[in-house]
PDB file of C-alpha atoms in Angstrom:
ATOM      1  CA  UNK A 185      48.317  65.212-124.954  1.00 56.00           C
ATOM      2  CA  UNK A 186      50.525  62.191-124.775  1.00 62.00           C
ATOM      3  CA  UNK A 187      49.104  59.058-124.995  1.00 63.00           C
ATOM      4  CA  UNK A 188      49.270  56.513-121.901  1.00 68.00           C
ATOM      5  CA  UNK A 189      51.928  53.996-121.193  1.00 70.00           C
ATOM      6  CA  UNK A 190      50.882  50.985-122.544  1.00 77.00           C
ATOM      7  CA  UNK A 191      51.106  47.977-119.769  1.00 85.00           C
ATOM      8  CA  UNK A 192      51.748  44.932-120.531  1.00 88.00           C
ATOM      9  CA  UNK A 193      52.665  42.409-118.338  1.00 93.00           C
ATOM     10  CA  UNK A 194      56.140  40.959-118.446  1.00 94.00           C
ATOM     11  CA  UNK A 195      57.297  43.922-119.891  1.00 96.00           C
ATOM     12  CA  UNK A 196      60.876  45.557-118.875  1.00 97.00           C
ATOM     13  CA  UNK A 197      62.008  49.155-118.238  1.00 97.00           C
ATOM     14  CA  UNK A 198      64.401  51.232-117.878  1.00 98.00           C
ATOM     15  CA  UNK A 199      63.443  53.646-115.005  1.00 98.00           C
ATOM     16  CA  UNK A 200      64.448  56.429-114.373  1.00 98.00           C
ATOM     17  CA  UNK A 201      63.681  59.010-111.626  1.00 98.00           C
ATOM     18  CA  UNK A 202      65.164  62.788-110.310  1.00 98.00           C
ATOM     19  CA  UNK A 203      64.899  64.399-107.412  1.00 98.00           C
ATOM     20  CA  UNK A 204      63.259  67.908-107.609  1.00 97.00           C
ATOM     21  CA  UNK A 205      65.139  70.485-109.605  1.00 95.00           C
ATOM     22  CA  UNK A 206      68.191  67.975-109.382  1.00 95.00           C
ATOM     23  CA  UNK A 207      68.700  68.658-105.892  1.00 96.00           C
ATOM     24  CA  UNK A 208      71.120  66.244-104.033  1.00 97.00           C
ATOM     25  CA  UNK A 209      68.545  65.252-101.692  1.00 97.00           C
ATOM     26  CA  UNK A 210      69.813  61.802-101.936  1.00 98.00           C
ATOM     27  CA  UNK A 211      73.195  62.286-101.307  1.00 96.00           C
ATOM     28  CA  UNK A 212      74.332  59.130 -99.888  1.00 93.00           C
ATOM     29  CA  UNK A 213      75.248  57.464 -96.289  1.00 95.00           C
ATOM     30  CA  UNK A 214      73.586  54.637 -94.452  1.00 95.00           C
ATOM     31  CA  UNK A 215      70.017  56.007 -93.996  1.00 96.00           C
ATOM     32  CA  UNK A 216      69.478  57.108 -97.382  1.00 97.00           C
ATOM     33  CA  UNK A 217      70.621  53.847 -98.621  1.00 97.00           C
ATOM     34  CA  UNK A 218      67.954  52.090 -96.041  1.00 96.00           C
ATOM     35  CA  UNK A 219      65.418  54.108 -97.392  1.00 97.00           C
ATOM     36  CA  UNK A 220      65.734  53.272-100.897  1.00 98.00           C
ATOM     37  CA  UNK A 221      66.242  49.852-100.430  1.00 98.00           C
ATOM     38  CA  UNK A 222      63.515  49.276 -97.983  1.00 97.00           C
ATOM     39  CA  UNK A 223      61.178  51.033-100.451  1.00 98.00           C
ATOM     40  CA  UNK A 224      62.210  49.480-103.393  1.00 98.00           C
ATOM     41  CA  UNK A 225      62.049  45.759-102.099  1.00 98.00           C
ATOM     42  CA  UNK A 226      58.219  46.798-100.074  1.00 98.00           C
ATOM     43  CA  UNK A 227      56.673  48.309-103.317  1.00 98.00           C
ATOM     44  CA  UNK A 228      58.443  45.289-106.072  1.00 98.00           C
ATOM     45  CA  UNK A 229      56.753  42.576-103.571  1.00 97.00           C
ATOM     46  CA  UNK A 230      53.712  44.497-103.516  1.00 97.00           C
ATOM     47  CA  UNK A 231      53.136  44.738-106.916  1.00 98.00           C
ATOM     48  CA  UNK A 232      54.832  42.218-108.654  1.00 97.00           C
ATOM     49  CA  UNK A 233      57.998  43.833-109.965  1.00 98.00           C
ATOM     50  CA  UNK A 234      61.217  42.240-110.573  1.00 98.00           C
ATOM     51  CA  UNK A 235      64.201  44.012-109.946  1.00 98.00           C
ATOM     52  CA  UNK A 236      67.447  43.361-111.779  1.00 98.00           C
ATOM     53  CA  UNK A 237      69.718  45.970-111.150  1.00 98.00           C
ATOM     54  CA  UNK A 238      69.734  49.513-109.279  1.00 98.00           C
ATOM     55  CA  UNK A 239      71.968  52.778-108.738  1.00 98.00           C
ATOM     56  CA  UNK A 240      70.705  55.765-106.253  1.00 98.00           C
ATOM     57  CA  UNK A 241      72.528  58.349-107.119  1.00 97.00           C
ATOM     58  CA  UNK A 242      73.012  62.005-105.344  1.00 97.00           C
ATOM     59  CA  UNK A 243      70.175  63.647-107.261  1.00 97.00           C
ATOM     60  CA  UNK A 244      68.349  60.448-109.678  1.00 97.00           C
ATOM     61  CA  UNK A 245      68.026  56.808-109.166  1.00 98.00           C
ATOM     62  CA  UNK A 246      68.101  54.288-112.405  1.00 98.00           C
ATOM     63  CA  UNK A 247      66.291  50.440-112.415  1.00 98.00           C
ATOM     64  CA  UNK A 248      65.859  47.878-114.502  1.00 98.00           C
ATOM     65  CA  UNK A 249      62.806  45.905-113.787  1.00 98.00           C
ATOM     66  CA  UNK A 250      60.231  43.393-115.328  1.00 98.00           C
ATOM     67  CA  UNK A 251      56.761  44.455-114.318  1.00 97.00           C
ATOM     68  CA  UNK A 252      55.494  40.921-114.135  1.00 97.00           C
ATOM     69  CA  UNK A 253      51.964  41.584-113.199  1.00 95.00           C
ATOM     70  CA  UNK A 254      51.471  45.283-115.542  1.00 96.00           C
ATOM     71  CA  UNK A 255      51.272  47.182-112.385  1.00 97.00           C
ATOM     72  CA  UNK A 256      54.554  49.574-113.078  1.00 97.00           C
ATOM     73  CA  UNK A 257      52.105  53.230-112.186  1.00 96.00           C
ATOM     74  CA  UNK A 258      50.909  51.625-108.362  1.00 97.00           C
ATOM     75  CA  UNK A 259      54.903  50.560-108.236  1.00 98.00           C
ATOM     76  CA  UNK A 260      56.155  53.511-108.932  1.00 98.00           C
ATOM     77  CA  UNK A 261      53.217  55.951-107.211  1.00 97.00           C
ATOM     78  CA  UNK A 262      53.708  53.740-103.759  1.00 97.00           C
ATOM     79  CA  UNK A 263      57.832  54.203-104.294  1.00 98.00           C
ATOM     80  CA  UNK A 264      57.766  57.733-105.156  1.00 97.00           C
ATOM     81  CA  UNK A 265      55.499  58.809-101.837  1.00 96.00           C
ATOM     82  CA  UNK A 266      57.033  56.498 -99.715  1.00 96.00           C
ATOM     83  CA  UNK A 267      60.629  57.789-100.480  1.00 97.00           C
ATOM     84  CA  UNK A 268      59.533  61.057-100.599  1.00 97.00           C
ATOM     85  CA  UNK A 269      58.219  60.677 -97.166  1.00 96.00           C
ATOM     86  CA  UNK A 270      61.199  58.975 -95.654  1.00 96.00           C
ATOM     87  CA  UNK A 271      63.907  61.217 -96.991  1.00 98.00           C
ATOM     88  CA  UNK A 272      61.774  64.358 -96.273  1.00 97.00           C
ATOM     89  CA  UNK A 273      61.821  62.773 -92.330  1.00 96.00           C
ATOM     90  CA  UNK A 274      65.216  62.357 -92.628  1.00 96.00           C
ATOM     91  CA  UNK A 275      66.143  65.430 -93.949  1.00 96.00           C
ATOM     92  CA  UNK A 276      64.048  68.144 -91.941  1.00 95.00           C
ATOM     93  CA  UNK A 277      62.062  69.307 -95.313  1.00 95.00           C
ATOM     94  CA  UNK A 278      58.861  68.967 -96.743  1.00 92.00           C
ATOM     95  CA  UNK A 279      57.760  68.886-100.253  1.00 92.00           C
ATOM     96  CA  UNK A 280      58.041  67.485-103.496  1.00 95.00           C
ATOM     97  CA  UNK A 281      61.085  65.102-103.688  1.00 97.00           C
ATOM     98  CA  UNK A 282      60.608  64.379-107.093  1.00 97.00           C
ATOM     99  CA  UNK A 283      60.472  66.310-110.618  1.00 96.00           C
ATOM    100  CA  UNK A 284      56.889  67.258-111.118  1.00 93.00           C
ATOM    101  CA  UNK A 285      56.922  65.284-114.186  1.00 90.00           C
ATOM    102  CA  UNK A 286      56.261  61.395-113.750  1.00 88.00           C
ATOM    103  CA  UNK A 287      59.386  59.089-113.831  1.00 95.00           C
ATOM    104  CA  UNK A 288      60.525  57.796-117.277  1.00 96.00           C
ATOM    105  CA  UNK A 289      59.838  54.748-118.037  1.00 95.00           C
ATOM    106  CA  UNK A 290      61.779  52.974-121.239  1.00 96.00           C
ATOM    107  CA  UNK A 291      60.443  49.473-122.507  1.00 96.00           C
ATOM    108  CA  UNK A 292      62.866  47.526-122.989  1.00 96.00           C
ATOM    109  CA  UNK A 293      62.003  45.478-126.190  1.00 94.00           C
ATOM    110  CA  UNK A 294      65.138  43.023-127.215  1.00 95.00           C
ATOM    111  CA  UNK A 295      67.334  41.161-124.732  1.00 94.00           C
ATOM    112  CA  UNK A 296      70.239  43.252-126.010  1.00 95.00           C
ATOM    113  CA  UNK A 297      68.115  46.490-124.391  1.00 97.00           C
ATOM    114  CA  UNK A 298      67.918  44.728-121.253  1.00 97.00           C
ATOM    115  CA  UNK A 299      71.367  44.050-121.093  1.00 95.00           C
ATOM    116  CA  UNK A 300      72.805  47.415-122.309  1.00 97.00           C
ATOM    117  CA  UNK A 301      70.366  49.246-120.010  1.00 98.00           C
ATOM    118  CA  UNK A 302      71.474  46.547-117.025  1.00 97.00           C
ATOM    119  CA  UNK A 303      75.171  48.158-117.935  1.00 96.00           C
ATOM    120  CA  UNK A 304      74.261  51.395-118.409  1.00 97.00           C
ATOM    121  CA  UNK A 305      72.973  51.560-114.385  1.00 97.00           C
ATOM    122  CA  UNK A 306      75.516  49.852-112.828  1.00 97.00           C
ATOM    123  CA  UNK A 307      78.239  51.792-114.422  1.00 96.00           C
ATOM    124  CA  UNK A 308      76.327  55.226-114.033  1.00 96.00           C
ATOM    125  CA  UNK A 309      78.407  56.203-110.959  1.00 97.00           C
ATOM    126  CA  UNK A 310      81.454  55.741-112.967  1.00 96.00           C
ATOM    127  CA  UNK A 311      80.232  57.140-116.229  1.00 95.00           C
ATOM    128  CA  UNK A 312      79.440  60.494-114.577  1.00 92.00           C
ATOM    129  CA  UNK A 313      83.217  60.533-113.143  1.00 94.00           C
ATOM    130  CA  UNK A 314      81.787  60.723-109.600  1.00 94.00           C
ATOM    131  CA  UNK A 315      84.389  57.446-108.951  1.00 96.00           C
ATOM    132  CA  UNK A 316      86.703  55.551-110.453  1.00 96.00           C
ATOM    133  CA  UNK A 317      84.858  51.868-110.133  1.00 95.00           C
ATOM    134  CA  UNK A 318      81.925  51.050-109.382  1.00 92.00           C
ATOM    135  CA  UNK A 319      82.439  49.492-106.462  1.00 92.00           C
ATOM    136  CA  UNK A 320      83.669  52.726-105.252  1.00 96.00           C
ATOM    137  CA  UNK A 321      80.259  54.931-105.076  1.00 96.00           C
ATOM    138  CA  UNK A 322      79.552  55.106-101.779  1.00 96.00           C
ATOM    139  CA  UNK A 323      75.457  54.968-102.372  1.00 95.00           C
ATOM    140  CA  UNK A 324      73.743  52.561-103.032  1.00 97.00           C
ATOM    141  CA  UNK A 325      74.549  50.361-106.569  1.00 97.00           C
ATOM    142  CA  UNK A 326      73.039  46.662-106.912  1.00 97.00           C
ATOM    143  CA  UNK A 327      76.449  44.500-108.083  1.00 94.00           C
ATOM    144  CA  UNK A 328      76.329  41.637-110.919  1.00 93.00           C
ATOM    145  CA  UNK A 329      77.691  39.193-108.697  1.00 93.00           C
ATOM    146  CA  UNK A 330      74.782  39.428-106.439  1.00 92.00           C
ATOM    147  CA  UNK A 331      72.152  38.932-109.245  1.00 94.00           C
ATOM    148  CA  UNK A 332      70.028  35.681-108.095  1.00 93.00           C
ATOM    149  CA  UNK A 333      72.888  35.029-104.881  1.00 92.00           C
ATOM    150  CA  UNK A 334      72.262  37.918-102.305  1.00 94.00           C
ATOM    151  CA  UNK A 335      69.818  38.308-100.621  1.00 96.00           C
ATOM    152  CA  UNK A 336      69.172  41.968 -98.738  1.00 96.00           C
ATOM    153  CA  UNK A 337      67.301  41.921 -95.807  1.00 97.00           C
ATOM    154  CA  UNK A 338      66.438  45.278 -94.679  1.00 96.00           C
ATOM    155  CA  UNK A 339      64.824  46.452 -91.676  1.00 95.00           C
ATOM    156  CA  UNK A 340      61.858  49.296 -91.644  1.00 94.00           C
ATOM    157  CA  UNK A 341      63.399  52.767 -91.623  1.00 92.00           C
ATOM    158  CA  UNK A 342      62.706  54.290 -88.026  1.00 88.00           C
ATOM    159  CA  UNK A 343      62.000  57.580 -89.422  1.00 88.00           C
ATOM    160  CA  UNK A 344      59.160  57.478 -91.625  1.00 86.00           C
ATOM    161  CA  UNK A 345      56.667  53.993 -90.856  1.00 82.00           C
ATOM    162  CA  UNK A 346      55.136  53.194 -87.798  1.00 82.00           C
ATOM    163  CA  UNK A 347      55.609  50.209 -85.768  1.00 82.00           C
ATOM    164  CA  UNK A 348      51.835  50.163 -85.490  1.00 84.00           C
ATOM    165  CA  UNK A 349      51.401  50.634 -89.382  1.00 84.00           C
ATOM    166  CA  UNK A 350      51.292  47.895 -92.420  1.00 88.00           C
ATOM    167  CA  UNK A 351      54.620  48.351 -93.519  1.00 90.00           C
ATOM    168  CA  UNK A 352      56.714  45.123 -92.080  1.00 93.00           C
ATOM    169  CA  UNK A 353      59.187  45.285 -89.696  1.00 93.00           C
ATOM    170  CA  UNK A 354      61.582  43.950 -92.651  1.00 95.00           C
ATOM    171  CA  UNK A 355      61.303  43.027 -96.095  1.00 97.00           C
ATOM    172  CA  UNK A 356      63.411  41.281 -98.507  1.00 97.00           C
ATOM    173  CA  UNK A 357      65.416  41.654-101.969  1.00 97.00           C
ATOM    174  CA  UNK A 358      66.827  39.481-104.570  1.00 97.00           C
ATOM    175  CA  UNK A 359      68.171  40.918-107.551  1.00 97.00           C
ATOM    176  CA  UNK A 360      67.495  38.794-110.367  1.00 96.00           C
ATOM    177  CA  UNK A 361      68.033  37.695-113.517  1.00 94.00           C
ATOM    178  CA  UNK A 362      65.635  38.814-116.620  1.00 94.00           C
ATOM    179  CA  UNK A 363      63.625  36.258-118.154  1.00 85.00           C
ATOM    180  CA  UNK A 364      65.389  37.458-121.491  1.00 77.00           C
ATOM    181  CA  UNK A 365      68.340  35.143-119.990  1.00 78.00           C
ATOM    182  CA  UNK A 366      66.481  32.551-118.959  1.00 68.00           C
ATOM    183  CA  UNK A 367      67.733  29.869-121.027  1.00 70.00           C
ATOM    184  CA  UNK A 368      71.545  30.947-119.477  1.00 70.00           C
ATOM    185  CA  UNK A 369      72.618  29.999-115.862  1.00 65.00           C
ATOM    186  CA  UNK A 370      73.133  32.538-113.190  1.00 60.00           C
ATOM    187  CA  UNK A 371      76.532  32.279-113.096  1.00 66.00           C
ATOM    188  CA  UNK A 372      76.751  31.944-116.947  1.00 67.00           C
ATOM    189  CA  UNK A 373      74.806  35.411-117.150  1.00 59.00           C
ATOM    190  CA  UNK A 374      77.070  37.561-114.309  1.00 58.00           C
ATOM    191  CA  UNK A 375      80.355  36.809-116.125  1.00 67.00           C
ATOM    192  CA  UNK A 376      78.715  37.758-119.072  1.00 60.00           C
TER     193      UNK A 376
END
């Protein structure tokens, strides 16, 4: 038996998360890039997450987050479901979306971790020679320049949440910068 994740809050992570027997059931184009955005900006404001950087690829997604209030497992649970239920609307299906297994989940200990890991997601699409820069992948990838700038205001996907429901009409994301850094400016930290 493995032993629990151990919570602490403040804590940062690596997360990463596959579809179902690496299916490409998030291949990307416009709705699939609503979905995970919308979800991911609802369930970090609902629990207290802080998102830094993000990739959704065809068949994974990667984050890097600081769970500021030790809620990661309600983050993740309400993400999972709510992407699961989205995409399976989208998609005509039904079923898991996900690997069986839970999500993985890497504390990030040392600044240097945060950092590499920060890389390591932004230039997944590149590393797995699906394009040639970043900028290129045509799913959704958070960029450095919009760490503590943009802000991504995205409106309730039609195919999954009711008007009627408690799910917003729109929610909100800023990707920003981890505490690790905080002694650096903003713009200080993207060229870096």
């Amino acid at each position: 038996m493995t032993l629990p994740r151990r919570l602490l809050p403040g804590s940062s992570y690596l997360i990463t998360r596959r579809c179902i027997q690496r299916q490409f059931l998030l291949t990307p184009d416009r709705a699939i890039k609503d979905i995970f955005l919308f979800c991911l900006a609802h369930a970090a404001k609902e629990h207290g997450i802080e998102v830094h950087v993000a990739t959704c690829l065809s068949n994974h997604f990667h984050l890097v987050v600081t769970d500021v209030e030790a809620r990661l497992p309600a983050f993740m649970h309400w993400l999972d479901l709510h992407m699961a239920k989205c995409v399976n609307a989208y998609r005509g299906r039904w079923g898991a979306l996900f690997e069986p297994e839970s999500y993985s989940g890497v504390e990030l200990i040392e600044s240097v971790d945060v950092f590499d890991k920060m890389i390591y997601t932004l230039i997944n699409p590149v590393k797995s020679g699906l394009v040639g820069h970043g900028c290129e992948w045509p799913g959704f990838r958070s960029r450095p320049e919009d760490i503590d700038e943009r802000e991504y205001v995205i409106e309730r996907p039609r195919v999954c949440f009711s008007a009627r429901g408690p799910v917003p009409e729109e929610v909100r994301l800023t990707f920003v910068r981890p505490r690790h850094f905080g002694d650096r400016s903003a713009a200080d930290f993207r060229e870096t």
